[in-house]
Amino acid sequence: MNALRHTLGNSASRLTALILLLTTLFTPAVFASTAVASQTLDLTATAAGYVALVVFVLAYVLVMGEEVLHLRKSKPVLVAAGIIWGIIGFIYMQHGMSALSEAAFKHNLLEYAELLLFLLVAMTYINAMEERKLFDALRAWMVGRGFSLRTVFWLTGFMAFFISPIADNLTTALLMCAVVMKVGGDNKKFIGLACINIVIAANAGGAFSPFGDITTLMVWQKGVVHFEQFIDLFIPSLVNYLVPAAIMSCFIKNTVQHTEEEAVIMKRGARRVVLLFLLTIATAVCTHTFLGLPPVLGMMTGLGFLQFFGFYLRKSFSKAVLKAREKAERENNIKRLEQLGNVVPFDVFSRIARAEWDTLLFFYGVVLCVGGLGFMGYLSLVSEAMYTHWDTTYANIAVGVLSAIVDNIPVMFAVLTMNPDMGLGQWLLVTLTAGVGGSLLSIGSAAGVALMGQARGIYTFAAHLKWTPVIALGYIASILVHLWLNAALF
């Protein structure tokens, strides 16, 4: 019994010593003893802050190595977010300020929740259009027209530019890549150049719309740029696409590649889903503009529209299939009969399940990690360095270059969290650079990473890097056009 007491006593002593060690390690020496709950603690020059930085950097190294490691990018940032906020919670608990850290965490969580639900509705609509074979029909139409390779190059680029403001740039890029791979066949040079062109176009098109990219959505939801003000970026975004596209098109032969035609029949309700999506976007804009409420309210209302339409499709499914089957038999349309044999009723929840959950969870990790580092005081240091000691224009241009190396989501979220004192022209500039800067490298945007997987071995990091100087010309040209065209906004 004495031995047991001795063992427990030693264990308790070691545990107490460990707690004291952790408290000493993570408690900054610069804390004032008179700190009150209304003040945040500066952790930038402490062991706790350094550990949080190392954790975030290691997590992001794993994110950047996603293609090599085949490790989904959400996993490391989810763990990093837990560790960073665990450190914050421990320190603030030691100082009797846990209510302050809890409020800060809930603030970041609320920002994420609004964006999560907004993106979830948008992804559900895109998945519904895909399930109704809208994108397949569009691809089949383009392939079956017998366009020359140069025409396909320009057509897919312009379609990527004009579709991505409504659908996200990732979905748009994947759709257009499927077209060029179908048309290009074994012409690897054409496919490689067309993929680069699509990435540039999709990123540029997404820069002048709140719905085109997560970064523009964040800027709109934050309220620093209003919905109608994004249109000021249309011409700079178009220039960003046209400059490199015009140069690259000179290296594509104007020949016709013969491909096998594909017959695709859209499922019932495909066009009406598109109309409902446009109605949902209008509802979100009106909710924010006229009611002063977050756009997510309008988007979730739009999800209700889609659910009611799905209910109608299910209720009228049997009658519609019977009618269509009779018509197909009268016309002896074998293809239509085959398609009808595989039709299942529309299920909106299956479309929600097919959302890009890895991206959504990655976004959670990024928001919480950056929010935690900001709460520690690091974003104030960065803001001081960039937006006080540098010229604001140069700082915003640097943000775009940085987004080519690091994903533009944490970069833009960091800028929004820093909330530097800038005019509308500068906020539009950083929105533009963060949106199109990712085109400089293949790993700089979700569209580029996705196409490296879809056109594996053809569209590669090295293939894209070879054209980076040309893409940089478009990047510089778009900035100069914005500074000139929208000079009155600065």
Short mmCIF file of C-alpha atoms in Angstrom, two decimals:
data_model
loop_
_atom_site.label_atom_id
_atom_site.label_comp_id
_atom_site.label_asym_id
_atom_site.label_seq_id
_atom_site.Cartn_x
_atom_site.Cartn_y
_atom_site.Cartn_z
CA MET A 1 0.00 0.00 0.00
CA ASN A 2 2.86 2.37 0.88
CA ALA A 3 4.49 1.53 -2.46
CA LEU A 4 1.23 2.35 -4.23
CA ARG A 5 0.97 5.69 -2.38
CA HIS A 6 4.59 6.42 -3.26
CA THR A 7 3.96 5.65 -6.95
CA LEU A 8 0.81 7.78 -7.04
CA GLY A 9 2.62 10.58 -5.25
CA ASN A 10 5.43 10.52 -7.80
CA SER A 11 2.91 10.45 -10.67
CA ALA A 12 1.03 13.40 -9.21
CA SER A 13 4.27 15.31 -8.76
CA ARG A 14 5.29 14.59 -12.34
CA LEU A 15 1.85 15.66 -13.60
CA THR A 16 2.03 18.88 -11.58
CA ALA A 17 5.50 19.56 -12.89
CA LEU A 18 4.30 18.93 -16.46
CA ILE A 19 1.41 21.37 -16.04
CA LEU A 20 3.76 23.99 -14.61
CA LEU A 21 6.19 23.41 -17.50
CA LEU A 22 3.42 23.85 -20.07
CA THR A 23 2.21 26.96 -18.32
CA THR A 24 5.73 28.39 -18.32
CA LEU A 25 6.29 27.40 -21.96
CA PHE A 26 3.10 28.89 -23.32
CA THR A 27 2.83 31.93 -21.05
CA PRO A 28 4.59 34.94 -22.56
CA ALA A 29 6.95 36.80 -20.32
CA VAL A 30 5.62 40.08 -21.70
CA PHE A 31 2.10 39.58 -20.29
CA ALA A 32 1.14 42.40 -17.95
CA SER A 33 -0.18 41.23 -14.62
CA THR A 34 -2.98 43.77 -14.91
CA ALA A 35 -4.39 42.27 -18.13
CA VAL A 36 -8.15 42.46 -18.16
CA ALA A 37 -10.75 40.49 -20.05
CA SER A 38 -11.36 43.36 -22.45
CA GLN A 39 -7.83 43.04 -23.89
CA THR A 40 -6.32 40.37 -26.09
CA LEU A 41 -2.92 38.90 -25.34
CA ASP A 42 -0.02 39.45 -27.72
CA LEU A 43 1.43 35.99 -28.35
CA THR A 44 3.61 36.87 -31.32
CA ALA A 45 6.91 36.78 -29.41
CA THR A 46 6.18 33.71 -27.29
CA ALA A 47 6.83 29.99 -27.51
CA ALA A 48 3.09 29.45 -27.95
CA GLY A 49 3.02 31.73 -31.00
CA TYR A 50 6.07 30.08 -32.54
CA VAL A 51 4.57 26.62 -32.05
CA ALA A 52 1.33 27.77 -33.71
CA LEU A 53 3.27 29.18 -36.66
CA VAL A 54 5.27 25.96 -37.09
CA VAL A 55 2.09 23.88 -36.93
CA PHE A 56 0.44 26.02 -39.61
CA VAL A 57 3.48 25.95 -41.89
CA LEU A 58 3.82 22.16 -41.57
CA ALA A 59 0.12 21.75 -42.32
CA TYR A 60 0.42 23.92 -45.39
CA VAL A 61 3.48 22.05 -46.64
CA LEU A 62 1.32 18.92 -46.57
CA VAL A 63 -1.44 20.79 -48.41
CA MET A 64 0.96 21.90 -51.15
CA GLY A 65 2.19 18.31 -51.51
CA GLU A 66 -1.32 16.96 -52.08
CA GLU A 67 -0.58 15.75 -55.63
CA VAL A 68 2.54 13.87 -54.53
CA LEU A 69 1.33 12.53 -51.17
CA HIS A 70 -2.27 11.81 -52.29
CA LEU A 71 -3.33 13.22 -48.91
CA ARG A 72 -6.54 15.24 -49.05
CA LYS A 73 -5.82 18.89 -48.25
CA SER A 74 -8.50 19.15 -45.55
CA LYS A 75 -6.81 16.71 -43.16
CA PRO A 76 -3.70 18.69 -42.12
CA VAL A 77 -5.49 22.04 -41.75
CA LEU A 78 -8.27 20.50 -39.64
CA VAL A 79 -5.68 19.15 -37.19
CA ALA A 80 -3.69 22.40 -37.30
CA ALA A 81 -6.82 24.43 -36.48
CA GLY A 82 -7.50 22.22 -33.45
CA ILE A 83 -3.94 22.58 -32.17
CA ILE A 84 -3.77 26.36 -32.68
CA TRP A 85 -7.05 27.03 -30.91
CA GLY A 86 -6.13 24.49 -28.24
CA ILE A 87 -3.02 26.53 -27.48
CA ILE A 88 -5.06 29.74 -27.40
CA GLY A 89 -7.68 28.20 -25.13
CA PHE A 90 -5.04 26.88 -22.71
CA ILE A 91 -3.30 30.26 -22.38
CA TYR A 92 -6.49 32.28 -22.01
CA MET A 93 -7.79 29.80 -19.43
CA GLN A 94 -4.60 30.31 -17.40
CA HIS A 95 -5.25 34.07 -17.38
CA GLY A 96 -8.96 33.81 -16.56
CA MET A 97 -9.90 35.14 -20.00
CA SER A 98 -11.52 32.05 -21.53
CA ALA A 99 -14.70 34.00 -22.39
CA LEU A 100 -12.65 36.20 -24.71
CA SER A 101 -11.08 33.28 -26.60
CA GLU A 102 -14.46 31.54 -26.80
CA ALA A 103 -16.06 34.65 -28.32
CA ALA A 104 -13.21 34.93 -30.85
CA PHE A 105 -13.58 31.28 -31.86
CA LYS A 106 -17.36 31.64 -32.28
CA HIS A 107 -16.82 34.75 -34.41
CA ASN A 108 -14.57 32.82 -36.80
CA LEU A 109 -16.94 29.87 -36.77
CA LEU A 110 -19.88 32.12 -37.71
CA GLU A 111 -17.93 33.57 -40.65
CA TYR A 112 -17.19 30.04 -41.85
CA ALA A 113 -20.78 28.85 -41.34
CA GLU A 114 -22.15 31.62 -43.58
CA LEU A 115 -19.71 30.79 -46.36
CA LEU A 116 -20.19 27.04 -45.92
CA LEU A 117 -23.96 27.19 -46.40
CA PHE A 118 -23.61 29.62 -49.31
CA LEU A 119 -21.11 27.38 -51.10
CA LEU A 120 -23.08 24.24 -50.28
CA VAL A 121 -26.16 25.58 -52.07
CA ALA A 122 -24.12 26.70 -55.09
CA MET A 123 -22.40 23.28 -55.31
CA THR A 124 -25.75 21.51 -54.98
CA TYR A 125 -27.15 23.44 -57.94
CA ILE A 126 -24.06 22.70 -60.04
CA ASN A 127 -24.32 19.01 -59.15
CA ALA A 128 -28.03 19.07 -60.04
CA MET A 129 -27.21 20.51 -63.48
CA GLU A 130 -24.57 17.82 -63.93
CA GLU A 131 -27.03 15.08 -62.91
CA ARG A 132 -29.59 16.44 -65.41
CA LYS A 133 -26.82 16.08 -68.08
CA LEU A 134 -26.72 19.79 -68.90
CA PHE A 135 -22.93 19.90 -69.04
CA ASP A 136 -22.74 16.64 -71.02
CA ALA A 137 -25.10 18.10 -73.61
CA LEU A 138 -22.99 21.26 -73.85
CA ARG A 139 -19.82 19.20 -74.32
CA ALA A 140 -21.46 17.00 -76.99
CA TRP A 141 -22.66 20.09 -78.89
CA MET A 142 -19.16 21.57 -78.99
CA VAL A 143 -17.49 18.32 -79.99
CA GLY A 144 -19.99 17.61 -82.76
CA ARG A 145 -19.62 20.96 -84.55
CA GLY A 146 -16.35 20.10 -86.29
CA PHE A 147 -14.51 23.21 -85.12
CA SER A 148 -10.79 23.65 -85.86
CA LEU A 149 -8.31 23.30 -83.00
CA ARG A 150 -7.73 27.04 -82.83
CA THR A 151 -11.48 27.68 -82.75
CA VAL A 152 -11.88 25.13 -79.93
CA PHE A 153 -9.02 26.85 -78.10
CA TRP A 154 -10.79 30.21 -78.22
CA LEU A 155 -14.28 28.79 -77.73
CA THR A 156 -13.40 26.83 -74.59
CA GLY A 157 -11.48 29.82 -73.24
CA PHE A 158 -14.33 32.26 -73.73
CA MET A 159 -16.89 29.79 -72.38
CA ALA A 160 -14.71 29.23 -69.30
CA PHE A 161 -14.45 33.00 -68.86
CA PHE A 162 -18.21 33.59 -69.08
CA ILE A 163 -19.43 30.44 -67.28
CA SER A 164 -17.14 30.73 -64.24
CA PRO A 165 -18.81 33.94 -62.93
CA ILE A 166 -21.98 31.87 -62.41
CA ALA A 167 -20.63 28.38 -61.85
CA ASP A 168 -17.39 28.20 -59.87
CA ASN A 169 -14.07 28.19 -61.74
CA LEU A 170 -13.28 24.59 -60.73
CA THR A 171 -16.43 23.09 -62.29
CA THR A 172 -16.03 25.27 -65.38
CA ALA A 173 -12.42 24.22 -65.88
CA LEU A 174 -13.23 20.52 -65.58
CA LEU A 175 -16.06 20.82 -68.13
CA MET A 176 -13.93 22.65 -70.70
CA CYS A 177 -11.00 20.28 -70.14
CA ALA A 178 -13.28 17.33 -71.01
CA VAL A 179 -14.07 19.07 -74.30
CA VAL A 180 -10.45 19.74 -75.31
CA MET A 181 -9.39 16.20 -74.40
CA LYS A 182 -12.21 14.80 -76.53
CA VAL A 183 -11.37 17.06 -79.47
CA GLY A 184 -7.60 16.92 -79.10
CA GLY A 185 -7.30 13.13 -79.06
CA ASP A 186 -3.58 12.30 -79.12
CA ASN A 187 -2.50 15.91 -79.85
CA LYS A 188 -0.78 16.53 -76.52
CA LYS A 189 0.58 19.95 -77.47
CA PHE A 190 -2.91 21.26 -78.18
CA ILE A 191 -4.38 19.76 -75.00
CA GLY A 192 -1.58 21.21 -72.87
CA LEU A 193 -1.97 24.75 -74.27
CA ALA A 194 -5.76 24.55 -74.12
CA CYS A 195 -5.63 23.49 -70.47
CA ILE A 196 -3.40 26.46 -69.59
CA ASN A 197 -5.80 28.71 -71.49
CA ILE A 198 -8.79 27.28 -69.60
CA VAL A 199 -7.16 27.79 -66.18
CA ILE A 200 -6.36 31.43 -67.01
CA ALA A 201 -9.86 32.05 -68.39
CA ALA A 202 -11.67 30.38 -65.49
CA ASN A 203 -9.67 32.30 -62.89
CA ALA A 204 -10.06 35.60 -64.76
CA GLY A 205 -13.80 35.08 -65.24
CA GLY A 206 -14.28 34.29 -61.57
CA ALA A 207 -12.57 37.54 -60.50
CA PHE A 208 -15.39 39.90 -61.51
CA SER A 209 -18.25 38.02 -59.85
CA PRO A 210 -19.02 37.19 -56.21
CA PHE A 211 -20.03 33.70 -57.38
CA GLY A 212 -16.93 33.00 -59.46
CA ASP A 213 -14.51 32.17 -56.66
CA ILE A 214 -14.42 31.70 -52.90
CA THR A 215 -12.20 34.79 -52.54
CA THR A 216 -14.66 37.09 -54.34
CA LEU A 217 -17.49 35.60 -52.29
CA MET A 218 -15.60 36.42 -49.08
CA VAL A 219 -15.02 40.00 -50.24
CA TRP A 220 -18.72 40.44 -51.05
CA GLN A 221 -19.94 38.85 -47.81
CA LYS A 222 -17.54 41.04 -45.83
CA GLY A 223 -19.23 44.09 -47.39
CA VAL A 224 -16.07 45.87 -48.57
CA VAL A 225 -17.22 45.57 -52.21
CA HIS A 226 -20.91 45.63 -53.16
CA PHE A 227 -22.39 43.26 -55.72
CA GLU A 228 -22.73 45.77 -58.56
CA GLN A 229 -19.20 47.12 -58.00
CA PHE A 230 -17.55 43.87 -59.09
CA ILE A 231 -18.44 44.71 -62.71
CA ASP A 232 -15.66 47.33 -62.63
CA LEU A 233 -13.25 44.38 -62.81
CA PHE A 234 -14.77 42.97 -66.02
CA ILE A 235 -12.42 44.67 -68.51
CA PRO A 236 -9.24 44.14 -66.40
CA SER A 237 -10.21 40.46 -66.03
CA LEU A 238 -10.85 40.17 -69.78
CA VAL A 239 -7.43 41.70 -70.50
CA ASN A 240 -5.85 39.23 -68.06
CA TYR A 241 -7.25 36.40 -70.20
CA LEU A 242 -6.83 37.86 -73.71
CA VAL A 243 -3.14 38.81 -73.53
CA PRO A 244 -1.72 35.30 -72.88
CA ALA A 245 -4.47 33.63 -74.96
CA ALA A 246 -3.59 35.71 -78.03
CA ILE A 247 0.08 34.75 -77.75
CA MET A 248 -0.56 31.03 -77.10
CA SER A 249 -3.07 30.74 -79.96
CA CYS A 250 -0.27 31.53 -82.42
CA PHE A 251 1.31 28.18 -81.50
CA ILE A 252 -1.80 26.14 -82.37
CA LYS A 253 -2.35 24.88 -85.91
CA ASN A 254 -5.66 25.86 -87.47
CA THR A 255 -6.55 22.30 -88.43
CA VAL A 256 -9.64 20.17 -87.83
CA GLN A 257 -9.31 17.12 -85.62
CA HIS A 258 -11.95 14.55 -86.55
CA THR A 259 -13.70 13.08 -83.51
CA GLU A 260 -16.60 10.73 -82.98
CA GLU A 261 -19.91 12.49 -82.39
CA GLU A 262 -21.68 11.94 -79.10
CA ALA A 263 -25.46 12.10 -78.66
CA VAL A 264 -26.56 13.32 -75.23
CA ILE A 265 -30.14 13.88 -74.17
CA MET A 266 -30.72 16.14 -71.17
CA LYS A 267 -32.95 14.81 -68.41
CA ARG A 268 -36.29 16.38 -67.66
CA GLY A 269 -36.07 19.69 -65.83
CA ALA A 270 -32.46 20.53 -66.77
CA ARG A 271 -33.27 24.01 -68.11
CA ARG A 272 -35.61 24.73 -65.21
CA VAL A 273 -32.80 23.94 -62.74
CA VAL A 274 -30.71 26.64 -64.46
CA LEU A 275 -33.58 29.13 -64.13
CA LEU A 276 -33.99 28.24 -60.44
CA PHE A 277 -30.27 28.79 -59.90
CA LEU A 278 -30.49 32.25 -61.49
CA LEU A 279 -33.54 32.97 -59.31
CA THR A 280 -31.56 31.83 -56.25
CA ILE A 281 -28.68 34.18 -57.11
CA ALA A 282 -31.15 37.05 -57.55
CA THR A 283 -32.73 36.20 -54.19
CA ALA A 284 -29.33 36.24 -52.46
CA VAL A 285 -28.42 39.60 -54.02
CA CYS A 286 -31.78 41.17 -53.11
CA THR A 287 -31.56 39.81 -49.56
CA HIS A 288 -28.19 41.48 -49.08
CA THR A 289 -28.96 44.71 -50.98
CA PHE A 290 -32.52 45.53 -49.96
CA LEU A 291 -32.89 43.79 -46.60
CA GLY A 292 -29.39 44.22 -45.22
CA LEU A 293 -29.20 40.53 -44.32
CA PRO A 294 -26.41 38.04 -45.16
CA PRO A 295 -26.66 36.60 -48.74
CA VAL A 296 -26.71 33.09 -47.28
CA LEU A 297 -30.37 33.64 -46.35
CA GLY A 298 -31.26 34.05 -50.02
CA MET A 299 -29.16 31.05 -51.02
CA MET A 300 -30.79 28.76 -48.45
CA THR A 301 -34.19 29.97 -49.64
CA GLY A 302 -33.07 29.00 -53.13
CA LEU A 303 -32.22 25.54 -51.87
CA GLY A 304 -35.86 25.32 -50.82
CA PHE A 305 -36.84 26.19 -54.42
CA LEU A 306 -34.76 23.26 -55.66
CA GLN A 307 -36.24 20.91 -53.08
CA PHE A 308 -39.79 21.81 -54.12
CA PHE A 309 -38.83 21.26 -57.76
CA GLY A 310 -37.29 17.92 -56.85
CA PHE A 311 -40.56 16.98 -55.11
CA TYR A 312 -42.47 17.86 -58.29
CA LEU A 313 -40.10 15.78 -60.44
CA ARG A 314 -40.53 12.76 -58.16
CA LYS A 315 -44.33 13.06 -58.04
CA SER A 316 -44.63 13.38 -61.81
CA PHE A 317 -41.83 10.93 -62.58
CA SER A 318 -43.84 7.86 -63.59
CA LYS A 319 -46.25 9.78 -65.80
CA ALA A 320 -43.43 11.74 -67.50
CA VAL A 321 -41.36 8.60 -68.18
CA LEU A 322 -44.38 6.79 -69.65
CA LYS A 323 -45.16 9.73 -71.94
CA ALA A 324 -41.53 10.04 -73.06
CA ARG A 325 -41.26 6.30 -73.68
CA GLU A 326 -44.34 6.36 -75.92
CA LYS A 327 -42.86 9.26 -77.89
CA ALA A 328 -39.51 7.48 -78.26
CA GLU A 329 -41.19 4.33 -79.51
CA ARG A 330 -43.22 6.29 -82.09
CA GLU A 331 -40.05 7.98 -83.35
CA ASN A 332 -38.02 4.76 -83.07
CA ASN A 333 -35.43 6.68 -81.04
CA ILE A 334 -33.25 3.87 -79.69
CA LYS A 335 -30.89 6.26 -77.90
CA ARG A 336 -33.80 7.89 -76.10
CA LEU A 337 -35.13 4.51 -75.04
CA GLU A 338 -31.72 3.52 -73.64
CA GLN A 339 -31.49 6.78 -71.72
CA LEU A 340 -34.96 6.38 -70.29
CA GLY A 341 -34.09 2.93 -69.04
CA ASN A 342 -31.45 4.43 -66.73
CA VAL A 343 -33.50 7.35 -65.43
CA VAL A 344 -34.05 7.63 -61.68
CA PRO A 345 -36.16 10.25 -59.88
CA PHE A 346 -34.35 13.44 -58.89
CA ASP A 347 -33.05 13.46 -55.30
CA VAL A 348 -31.75 16.80 -54.02
CA PHE A 349 -30.03 15.25 -50.98
CA SER A 350 -27.90 13.02 -53.19
CA ARG A 351 -26.72 16.23 -54.91
CA ILE A 352 -25.84 17.75 -51.53
CA ALA A 353 -23.87 14.61 -50.64
CA ARG A 354 -21.81 15.04 -53.83
CA ALA A 355 -20.61 18.52 -52.85
CA GLU A 356 -16.85 19.02 -52.67
CA TRP A 357 -16.62 18.27 -48.97
CA ASP A 358 -12.84 18.15 -48.99
CA THR A 359 -12.80 21.77 -50.22
CA LEU A 360 -15.44 22.82 -47.69
CA LEU A 361 -13.58 21.20 -44.78
CA PHE A 362 -10.29 22.64 -46.04
CA PHE A 363 -11.96 26.03 -45.98
CA TYR A 364 -12.95 25.44 -42.32
CA GLY A 365 -9.36 24.62 -41.39
CA VAL A 366 -8.01 27.66 -43.22
CA VAL A 367 -10.52 30.09 -41.67
CA LEU A 368 -9.84 28.78 -38.16
CA CYS A 369 -6.06 28.62 -38.59
CA VAL A 370 -5.77 32.13 -40.01
CA GLY A 371 -8.31 33.41 -37.48
CA GLY A 372 -6.30 31.86 -34.65
CA LEU A 373 -3.02 33.35 -35.86
CA GLY A 374 -4.77 36.69 -36.24
CA PHE A 375 -6.10 36.44 -32.68
CA MET A 376 -2.54 35.79 -31.51
CA GLY A 377 -1.45 39.04 -33.18
CA TYR A 378 0.44 37.85 -36.25
CA LEU A 379 -1.89 39.40 -38.82
CA SER A 380 -1.43 42.78 -37.18
CA LEU A 381 2.31 42.42 -37.68
CA VAL A 382 1.86 41.46 -41.34
CA SER A 383 -0.61 44.29 -41.89
CA GLU A 384 1.82 46.73 -40.31
CA ALA A 385 4.65 45.50 -42.53
CA MET A 386 2.69 45.40 -45.81
CA TYR A 387 0.13 48.18 -45.60
CA THR A 388 2.10 50.72 -43.55
CA HIS A 389 5.72 50.34 -44.68
CA TRP A 390 4.85 49.41 -48.28
CA ASP A 391 2.83 51.28 -50.84
CA THR A 392 -0.72 49.87 -50.75
CA THR A 393 -0.76 49.17 -54.49
CA TYR A 394 2.50 47.21 -54.31
CA ALA A 395 1.20 45.30 -51.29
CA ASN A 396 -1.95 44.26 -53.16
CA ILE A 397 0.06 43.22 -56.22
CA ALA A 398 2.27 41.11 -53.93
CA VAL A 399 -0.86 39.42 -52.55
CA GLY A 400 -1.62 38.17 -56.07
CA VAL A 401 1.89 36.81 -56.57
CA LEU A 402 1.72 35.11 -53.16
CA SER A 403 -1.60 33.47 -54.12
CA ALA A 404 0.21 31.64 -56.94
CA ILE A 405 2.35 29.87 -54.33
CA VAL A 406 -0.07 29.64 -51.43
CA ASP A 407 -3.77 29.00 -52.06
CA ASN A 408 -5.64 32.30 -52.53
CA ILE A 409 -8.26 31.40 -49.87
CA PRO A 410 -6.00 31.85 -46.80
CA VAL A 411 -4.28 34.82 -48.44
CA MET A 412 -7.55 36.68 -49.03
CA PHE A 413 -8.99 35.68 -45.66
CA ALA A 414 -5.84 37.06 -44.02
CA VAL A 415 -6.25 40.38 -45.87
CA LEU A 416 -9.91 40.60 -44.88
CA THR A 417 -9.02 39.79 -41.27
CA MET A 418 -6.31 42.47 -41.27
CA ASN A 419 -8.91 44.85 -42.78
CA PRO A 420 -6.41 47.52 -43.90
CA ASP A 421 -7.77 51.03 -44.42
CA MET A 422 -8.20 51.07 -48.22
CA GLY A 423 -10.52 52.69 -50.73
CA LEU A 424 -12.77 50.82 -53.15
CA GLY A 425 -10.18 50.88 -55.92
CA GLN A 426 -7.61 49.10 -53.73
CA TRP A 427 -10.14 46.52 -52.53
CA LEU A 428 -11.02 45.80 -56.15
CA LEU A 429 -7.30 45.56 -56.96
CA VAL A 430 -6.59 42.96 -54.28
CA THR A 431 -9.73 41.07 -55.34
CA LEU A 432 -8.42 41.02 -58.91
CA THR A 433 -4.86 40.03 -58.03
CA ALA A 434 -5.89 37.30 -55.59
CA GLY A 435 -8.28 35.91 -58.21
CA VAL A 436 -6.01 35.91 -61.26
CA GLY A 437 -2.62 35.61 -59.52
CA GLY A 438 -3.19 31.89 -59.07
CA SER A 439 -2.90 31.47 -62.85
CA LEU A 440 0.85 32.15 -62.69
CA LEU A 441 1.48 28.57 -61.51
CA SER A 442 -0.55 25.40 -62.04
CA ILE A 443 -0.72 24.85 -58.27
CA GLY A 444 -1.94 28.39 -57.67
CA SER A 445 -5.64 27.67 -58.11
CA ALA A 446 -8.15 24.86 -57.63
CA ALA A 447 -8.76 24.86 -61.39
CA GLY A 448 -5.08 24.22 -62.13
CA VAL A 449 -4.72 21.45 -59.58
CA ALA A 450 -7.89 19.73 -60.84
CA LEU A 451 -6.76 19.84 -64.48
CA MET A 452 -3.37 18.36 -63.58
CA GLY A 453 -5.33 15.36 -62.36
CA GLN A 454 -7.77 15.25 -65.29
CA ALA A 455 -5.09 15.65 -67.99
CA ARG A 456 -2.42 13.77 -66.07
CA GLY A 457 0.93 13.65 -67.83
CA ILE A 458 -0.12 16.25 -70.44
CA TYR A 459 -0.96 19.33 -68.41
CA THR A 460 1.81 19.41 -65.78
CA PHE A 461 3.49 21.89 -63.46
CA ALA A 462 6.48 22.16 -65.83
CA ALA A 463 4.28 22.63 -68.91
CA HIS A 464 2.45 25.50 -67.21
CA LEU A 465 5.66 27.01 -65.83
CA LYS A 466 7.05 27.35 -69.37
CA TRP A 467 4.26 29.83 -70.15
CA THR A 468 4.42 31.72 -66.83
CA PRO A 469 6.23 34.75 -68.37
CA VAL A 470 3.40 35.09 -70.91
CA ILE A 471 0.77 34.73 -68.18
CA ALA A 472 2.64 37.35 -66.14
CA LEU A 473 2.22 39.80 -69.05
CA GLY A 474 -1.54 39.35 -68.72
CA TYR A 475 -1.29 39.78 -64.95
CA ILE A 476 0.63 43.07 -65.30
CA ALA A 477 -1.63 44.29 -68.13
CA SER A 478 -4.80 43.68 -66.09
CA ILE A 479 -3.40 45.65 -63.13
CA LEU A 480 -2.39 48.57 -65.36
CA VAL A 481 -5.82 48.60 -67.04
CA HIS A 482 -7.54 48.60 -63.65
CA LEU A 483 -5.34 51.45 -62.36
CA TRP A 484 -6.10 53.46 -65.51
CA LEU A 485 -9.74 52.58 -66.12
CA ASN A 486 -10.88 52.76 -62.48
CA ALA A 487 -8.62 55.63 -61.39
CA ALA A 488 -11.61 57.51 -59.99
CA LEU A 489 -12.17 54.71 -57.43
CA PHE A 490 -8.76 55.16 -55.79
#
